Each structure stands twice: as C-alpha cells, then as structure tokens.
Amino acid sequence: MMLRDETVPAAEALPVAVLRGHLRLSSGFDIATDADETAALVGFLRAAISAIEARTGKVLLTRRFRMQLEDWRDRLGQPLPLAPVISVDDIRIDDGAGTETVLSPDNWRLVPDDQRPMILPTGVILPNVPRRGHVTVTFTAGFGETWDRVPADLAHAAIMLASQYYEDRSFDGGRGAMPFGVSALIERWRAVRTLAGRGNREMR
C-alpha cells in the first residue's frame, strides 16, 4: 500500500497562540512575535500532529489522501487506514497497461465509522482489479478544518507534544519517545491498524 497526504493544513489553522501560551512565550517577550520563532512553533506543531496521527490513525485537521493498492484487501469490503473519513472522492482501477477506469459511485458506498471506515460494494463484491493493475482511492478525512473541531484530549496531546519538541529542540534524541501524559491522552483513540490491500504489511 502507498498512502500519500495530498494537502497540508494552513499555518493559520494551527494553534500557534495556544502553544505560545502553554510555553509562556506570550507575555512581554520579543520571542513571542518573532517570525522565525513563529515558523519554528508551526514546525513543532506539524511534527506533533503527525506523530499523534501515526499512533492513532486519526486525522486531526481535514486533509485529502490518496491510497494505492495492488488489490482490495477483501472484495466484500475495503477498510480505510485513517479516520474519521468525510468522503471518498474518487476510485480508479488501472489495468496495468495504463488504462484507468473510474468506478461509478453507484458501485460502492462509504461506511464512515469512527474506528474502521469501509468501502462496501452496493452489489455483491467490489470490482475486480487486474493482476498487474492497481486501485487508487482518493478520500478526505479529518475532524474538521479548524482546531476547535479537534477532540479536546487529542488537541491537548498535540500541544503537550509540540511543547516537548520545543523544549528538547537542542537535543538530537528528543523526538524519539512519546511522553507518558501524551500516550495516556491518545490511548482511547488508538485502534488496530489492519492491512489495506494485497501483499502489504500491517501499519502501526
């Protein structure tokens, strides 16, 4: 499986002011309004969000993704590796010779489960993927486009982790471990990550 993030949340959507307040940088210090420091805080937030999404399989801010599979995991239903999924925007099957077929939405439906969203056939099974071909699914996932839509525990975990990244920025090994407090906050959101398609390893 190949999974690509096709969009990046705008810096304006990130809780830079909240992180500044958490770090106590917002009262009377020049560093609070320094452009370089702001860029650094944005970078720490992006890294923290990415780490939490990787651990939980939950997308904090809405983005579009493209998933390519050699074949369906199960023609009775294809799980998606991220949640919550807002929409499946496009499904295409490549025959291996460069000819793509766009699957009509009449042939499938999205079951937008918070833990394991699925693409199900409207008929008996999903369409066949040729042996040398592949299927590409483009979908949109996330809790919302603004930070106030992110669940409070995940939002707080992101701030805590970004704060640690800030504090440990001069230490090369600072991003290796997830702090216990962050792990405790995200634990209930973690789900078993199943294989997405034929011949792929489990995602963790």
mmCIF file of C-alpha atoms in Angstrom:
data_model
loop_
_atom_site.group_PDB
_atom_site.id
_atom_site.type_symbol
_atom_site.label_atom_id
_atom_site.label_comp_id
_atom_site.label_asym_id
_atom_site.label_seq_id
_atom_site.Cartn_x
_atom_site.Cartn_y
_atom_site.Cartn_z
ATOM 1 C CA MET A 1 0.000 0.000 0.000
ATOM 2 C CA MET A 2 1.048 3.548 -0.720
ATOM 3 C CA LEU A 3 -0.665 6.319 1.229
ATOM 4 C CA ARG A 4 0.014 9.954 0.374
ATOM 5 C CA ASP A 5 -1.143 13.114 2.096
ATOM 6 C CA GLU A 6 -2.143 15.412 -0.765
ATOM 7 C CA THR A 7 -2.885 18.552 1.235
ATOM 8 C CA VAL A 8 -1.282 20.406 4.140
ATOM 9 C CA PRO A 9 -3.256 22.370 6.758
ATOM 10 C CA ALA A 10 -2.631 26.100 6.506
ATOM 11 C CA ALA A 11 -0.427 27.564 9.221
ATOM 12 C CA GLU A 12 -3.400 29.729 10.220
ATOM 13 C CA ALA A 13 -5.321 26.566 11.184
ATOM 14 C CA LEU A 14 -2.653 25.516 13.683
ATOM 15 C CA PRO A 15 -2.959 26.548 17.364
ATOM 16 C CA VAL A 16 0.227 28.631 17.462
ATOM 17 C CA ALA A 17 -1.229 31.069 20.032
ATOM 18 C CA VAL A 18 -2.266 28.165 22.276
ATOM 19 C CA LEU A 19 1.222 26.682 22.098
ATOM 20 C CA ARG A 20 2.763 30.060 22.868
ATOM 21 C CA GLY A 21 0.543 30.363 25.923
ATOM 22 C CA HIS A 22 1.438 26.847 27.046
ATOM 23 C CA LEU A 23 5.135 27.723 26.722
ATOM 24 C CA ARG A 24 4.552 31.126 28.382
ATOM 25 C CA LEU A 25 6.001 32.979 25.443
ATOM 26 C CA SER A 26 3.065 35.348 25.021
ATOM 27 C CA SER A 27 3.591 37.989 27.686
ATOM 28 C CA GLY A 28 6.167 40.665 27.142
ATOM 29 C CA PHE A 29 8.906 38.745 25.362
ATOM 30 C CA ASP A 30 10.179 39.686 21.911
ATOM 31 C CA ILE A 31 10.363 35.983 21.076
ATOM 32 C CA ALA A 32 6.569 35.816 21.117
ATOM 33 C CA THR A 33 6.232 37.878 17.936
ATOM 34 C CA ASP A 34 9.456 36.839 16.211
ATOM 35 C CA ALA A 35 8.763 35.487 12.711
ATOM 36 C CA ASP A 36 11.460 32.824 12.958
ATOM 37 C CA GLU A 37 10.109 31.629 16.289
ATOM 38 C CA THR A 38 6.589 31.524 14.872
ATOM 39 C CA ALA A 39 7.819 29.386 11.985
ATOM 40 C CA ALA A 40 9.546 27.087 14.473
ATOM 41 C CA LEU A 41 6.360 26.715 16.536
ATOM 42 C CA VAL A 42 4.426 25.855 13.373
ATOM 43 C CA GLY A 43 7.030 23.190 12.601
ATOM 44 C CA PHE A 44 6.809 21.699 16.103
ATOM 45 C CA LEU A 45 3.008 21.601 15.859
ATOM 46 C CA ARG A 46 3.117 19.880 12.465
ATOM 47 C CA ALA A 47 5.571 17.303 13.830
ATOM 48 C CA ALA A 48 3.431 16.684 16.919
ATOM 49 C CA ILE A 49 0.247 16.321 14.877
ATOM 50 C CA SER A 50 1.988 13.916 12.503
ATOM 51 C CA ALA A 51 3.245 11.783 15.415
ATOM 52 C CA ILE A 52 -0.184 11.602 17.046
ATOM 53 C CA GLU A 53 -1.875 10.756 13.752
ATOM 54 C CA ALA A 54 0.660 7.999 13.146
ATOM 55 C CA ARG A 55 -0.020 6.493 16.595
ATOM 56 C CA THR A 56 -3.811 6.722 16.426
ATOM 57 C CA GLY A 57 -4.778 6.554 12.765
ATOM 58 C CA LYS A 58 -6.961 9.622 13.392
ATOM 59 C CA VAL A 59 -6.615 12.736 11.222
ATOM 60 C CA LEU A 60 -6.794 15.866 13.349
ATOM 61 C CA LEU A 61 -7.250 18.546 10.672
ATOM 62 C CA THR A 62 -9.134 17.757 7.462
ATOM 63 C CA ARG A 63 -6.973 16.777 4.512
ATOM 64 C CA ARG A 64 -7.158 14.793 1.287
ATOM 65 C CA PHE A 65 -5.326 11.482 0.895
ATOM 66 C CA ARG A 66 -4.528 9.147 -1.979
ATOM 67 C CA MET A 67 -4.224 5.406 -1.310
ATOM 68 C CA GLN A 68 -2.918 2.964 -3.929
ATOM 69 C CA LEU A 69 -3.393 -0.793 -3.543
ATOM 70 C CA GLU A 70 -2.344 -3.763 -5.623
ATOM 71 C CA ASP A 71 -5.748 -5.247 -4.891
ATOM 72 C CA TRP A 72 -8.624 -4.947 -2.452
ATOM 73 C CA ARG A 73 -7.946 -6.489 0.940
ATOM 74 C CA ASP A 74 -11.366 -8.141 0.623
ATOM 75 C CA ARG A 75 -13.777 -7.689 -2.268
ATOM 76 C CA LEU A 76 -16.626 -7.808 0.263
ATOM 77 C CA GLY A 77 -15.344 -4.564 1.795
ATOM 78 C CA GLN A 78 -12.195 -2.430 1.828
ATOM 79 C CA PRO A 79 -11.107 -0.841 5.150
ATOM 80 C CA LEU A 80 -9.549 2.606 5.021
ATOM 81 C CA PRO A 81 -6.401 3.202 7.100
ATOM 82 C CA LEU A 82 -7.438 6.574 8.566
ATOM 83 C CA ALA A 83 -10.476 8.018 10.338
ATOM 84 C CA PRO A 84 -12.766 9.848 10.509
ATOM 85 C CA VAL A 85 -13.395 9.721 6.752
ATOM 86 C CA ILE A 86 -15.634 12.506 5.486
ATOM 87 C CA SER A 87 -15.920 11.350 1.898
ATOM 88 C CA VAL A 88 -14.479 9.033 -0.725
ATOM 89 C CA ASP A 89 -13.912 11.358 -3.645
ATOM 90 C CA ASP A 90 -12.682 9.045 -6.384
ATOM 91 C CA ILE A 91 -11.895 5.369 -7.024
ATOM 92 C CA ARG A 92 -9.940 4.287 -10.110
ATOM 93 C CA ILE A 93 -8.748 0.905 -11.322
ATOM 94 C CA ASP A 94 -5.655 0.754 -13.532
ATOM 95 C CA ASP A 95 -5.420 -2.359 -15.703
ATOM 96 C CA GLY A 96 -1.607 -2.389 -15.570
ATOM 97 C CA ALA A 97 -1.279 -1.136 -19.131
ATOM 98 C CA GLY A 98 -2.087 2.465 -18.317
ATOM 99 C CA THR A 99 -5.835 2.384 -18.895
ATOM 100 C CA GLU A 100 -7.832 3.704 -15.948
ATOM 101 C CA THR A 101 -11.473 3.052 -15.190
ATOM 102 C CA VAL A 102 -13.282 5.406 -12.823
ATOM 103 C CA LEU A 103 -15.701 3.468 -10.660
ATOM 104 C CA SER A 104 -19.163 4.954 -10.573
ATOM 105 C CA PRO A 105 -20.369 5.883 -7.068
ATOM 106 C CA ASP A 106 -23.336 3.654 -7.883
ATOM 107 C CA ASN A 107 -20.995 0.644 -7.425
ATOM 108 C CA TRP A 108 -19.802 1.392 -3.890
ATOM 109 C CA ARG A 109 -20.652 3.241 -0.690
ATOM 110 C CA LEU A 110 -18.723 4.622 2.269
ATOM 111 C CA VAL A 111 -19.434 3.453 5.798
ATOM 112 C CA PRO A 112 -17.897 6.358 7.812
ATOM 113 C CA ASP A 113 -17.120 4.536 11.068
ATOM 114 C CA ASP A 114 -15.000 6.450 13.617
ATOM 115 C CA GLN A 115 -12.666 3.491 14.095
ATOM 116 C CA ARG A 116 -12.758 1.484 10.870
ATOM 117 C CA PRO A 117 -14.339 3.243 7.900
ATOM 118 C CA MET A 118 -15.077 0.917 4.993
ATOM 119 C CA ILE A 119 -15.799 0.992 1.294
ATOM 120 C CA LEU A 120 -18.552 -1.537 0.645
ATOM 121 C CA PRO A 121 -19.947 -2.714 -2.682
ATOM 122 C CA THR A 122 -23.526 -1.788 -3.474
ATOM 123 C CA GLY A 123 -23.751 -5.183 -5.154
ATOM 124 C CA VAL A 124 -22.181 -8.452 -4.046
ATOM 125 C CA ILE A 125 -18.448 -7.667 -4.363
ATOM 126 C CA LEU A 126 -16.143 -4.816 -5.347
ATOM 127 C CA PRO A 127 -14.962 -4.785 -8.999
ATOM 128 C CA ASN A 128 -12.022 -6.967 -9.977
ATOM 129 C CA VAL A 129 -8.525 -5.447 -10.034
ATOM 130 C CA PRO A 130 -6.364 -6.984 -12.821
ATOM 131 C CA ARG A 131 -3.355 -8.941 -11.577
ATOM 132 C CA ARG A 132 -0.815 -6.424 -12.870
ATOM 133 C CA GLY A 133 -3.017 -3.452 -12.137
ATOM 134 C CA HIS A 134 -3.880 -1.432 -9.061
ATOM 135 C CA VAL A 135 -6.686 0.539 -7.475
ATOM 136 C CA THR A 136 -6.384 4.154 -6.324
ATOM 137 C CA VAL A 137 -8.737 5.627 -3.731
ATOM 138 C CA THR A 138 -8.824 9.370 -3.070
ATOM 139 C CA PHE A 139 -10.573 10.309 0.162
ATOM 140 C CA THR A 140 -10.973 13.202 2.588
ATOM 141 C CA ALA A 141 -10.507 12.621 6.310
ATOM 142 C CA GLY A 142 -10.284 14.679 9.481
ATOM 143 C CA PHE A 143 -12.237 16.020 12.448
ATOM 144 C CA GLY A 144 -12.546 19.465 10.866
ATOM 145 C CA GLU A 145 -10.750 22.324 9.152
ATOM 146 C CA THR A 146 -10.282 24.383 12.339
ATOM 147 C CA TRP A 147 -8.592 23.459 15.613
ATOM 148 C CA ASP A 148 -11.779 23.849 17.672
ATOM 149 C CA ARG A 149 -13.187 20.774 15.883
ATOM 150 C CA VAL A 150 -10.381 18.513 17.156
ATOM 151 C CA PRO A 151 -11.406 16.435 20.223
ATOM 152 C CA ALA A 152 -10.118 18.083 23.390
ATOM 153 C CA ASP A 153 -7.869 15.220 24.509
ATOM 154 C CA LEU A 154 -6.170 14.913 21.109
ATOM 155 C CA ALA A 155 -5.800 18.689 20.877
ATOM 156 C CA HIS A 156 -4.192 18.848 24.321
ATOM 157 C CA ALA A 157 -1.913 15.919 23.483
ATOM 158 C CA ALA A 158 -0.692 17.769 20.381
ATOM 159 C CA ILE A 159 0.082 20.888 22.426
ATOM 160 C CA MET A 160 1.924 18.854 25.061
ATOM 161 C CA LEU A 161 3.984 17.018 22.447
ATOM 162 C CA ALA A 162 4.802 20.168 20.482
ATOM 163 C CA SER A 163 5.870 21.774 23.758
ATOM 164 C CA GLN A 164 8.264 18.899 24.448
ATOM 165 C CA TYR A 165 9.679 19.223 20.927
ATOM 166 C CA TYR A 166 10.250 22.914 21.631
ATOM 167 C CA GLU A 167 11.932 22.245 24.956
ATOM 168 C CA ASP A 168 14.089 19.440 23.517
ATOM 169 C CA ARG A 169 14.972 21.184 20.246
ATOM 170 C CA SER A 170 18.699 21.207 21.038
ATOM 171 C CA PHE A 171 18.699 17.504 21.930
ATOM 172 C CA ASP A 172 19.049 15.203 18.925
ATOM 173 C CA GLY A 173 17.156 12.322 20.536
ATOM 174 C CA GLY A 174 14.319 14.449 21.880
ATOM 175 C CA ARG A 175 11.660 13.197 19.476
ATOM 176 C CA GLY A 176 12.245 9.505 19.967
ATOM 177 C CA ALA A 177 9.843 8.814 22.841
ATOM 178 C CA MET A 178 6.182 9.681 23.396
ATOM 179 C CA PRO A 179 5.728 11.256 26.868
ATOM 180 C CA PHE A 180 3.509 9.274 29.226
ATOM 181 C CA GLY A 181 0.981 12.097 29.536
ATOM 182 C CA VAL A 182 0.584 12.275 25.768
ATOM 183 C CA SER A 183 0.297 8.484 25.481
ATOM 184 C CA ALA A 184 -2.421 8.461 28.143
ATOM 185 C CA LEU A 185 -4.416 11.136 26.332
ATOM 186 C CA ILE A 186 -4.350 9.374 22.961
ATOM 187 C CA GLU A 187 -4.734 5.795 24.202
ATOM 188 C CA ARG A 188 -8.513 5.583 23.756
ATOM 189 C CA TRP A 189 -8.166 6.754 20.154
ATOM 190 C CA ARG A 190 -5.719 4.055 19.180
ATOM 191 C CA ALA A 191 -7.076 1.271 17.006
ATOM 192 C CA VAL A 192 -5.707 -1.896 15.449
ATOM 193 C CA ARG A 193 -4.388 -0.931 12.012
ATOM 194 C CA THR A 194 -5.240 -3.669 9.545
ATOM 195 C CA LEU A 195 -3.708 -4.405 6.181
ATOM 196 C CA ALA A 196 -5.180 -2.164 3.498
ATOM 197 C CA GLY A 197 -4.561 -4.327 0.452
ATOM 198 C CA ARG A 198 -2.976 -7.423 -1.043
ATOM 199 C CA GLY A 199 0.631 -8.107 -0.072
ATOM 200 C CA ASN A 200 1.021 -5.232 2.400
ATOM 201 C CA ARG A 201 2.348 -5.257 5.940
ATOM 202 C CA GLU A 202 0.360 -4.106 8.951
ATOM 203 C CA MET A 203 0.572 -0.371 9.635
ATOM 204 C CA ARG A 204 1.444 0.623 13.201
#
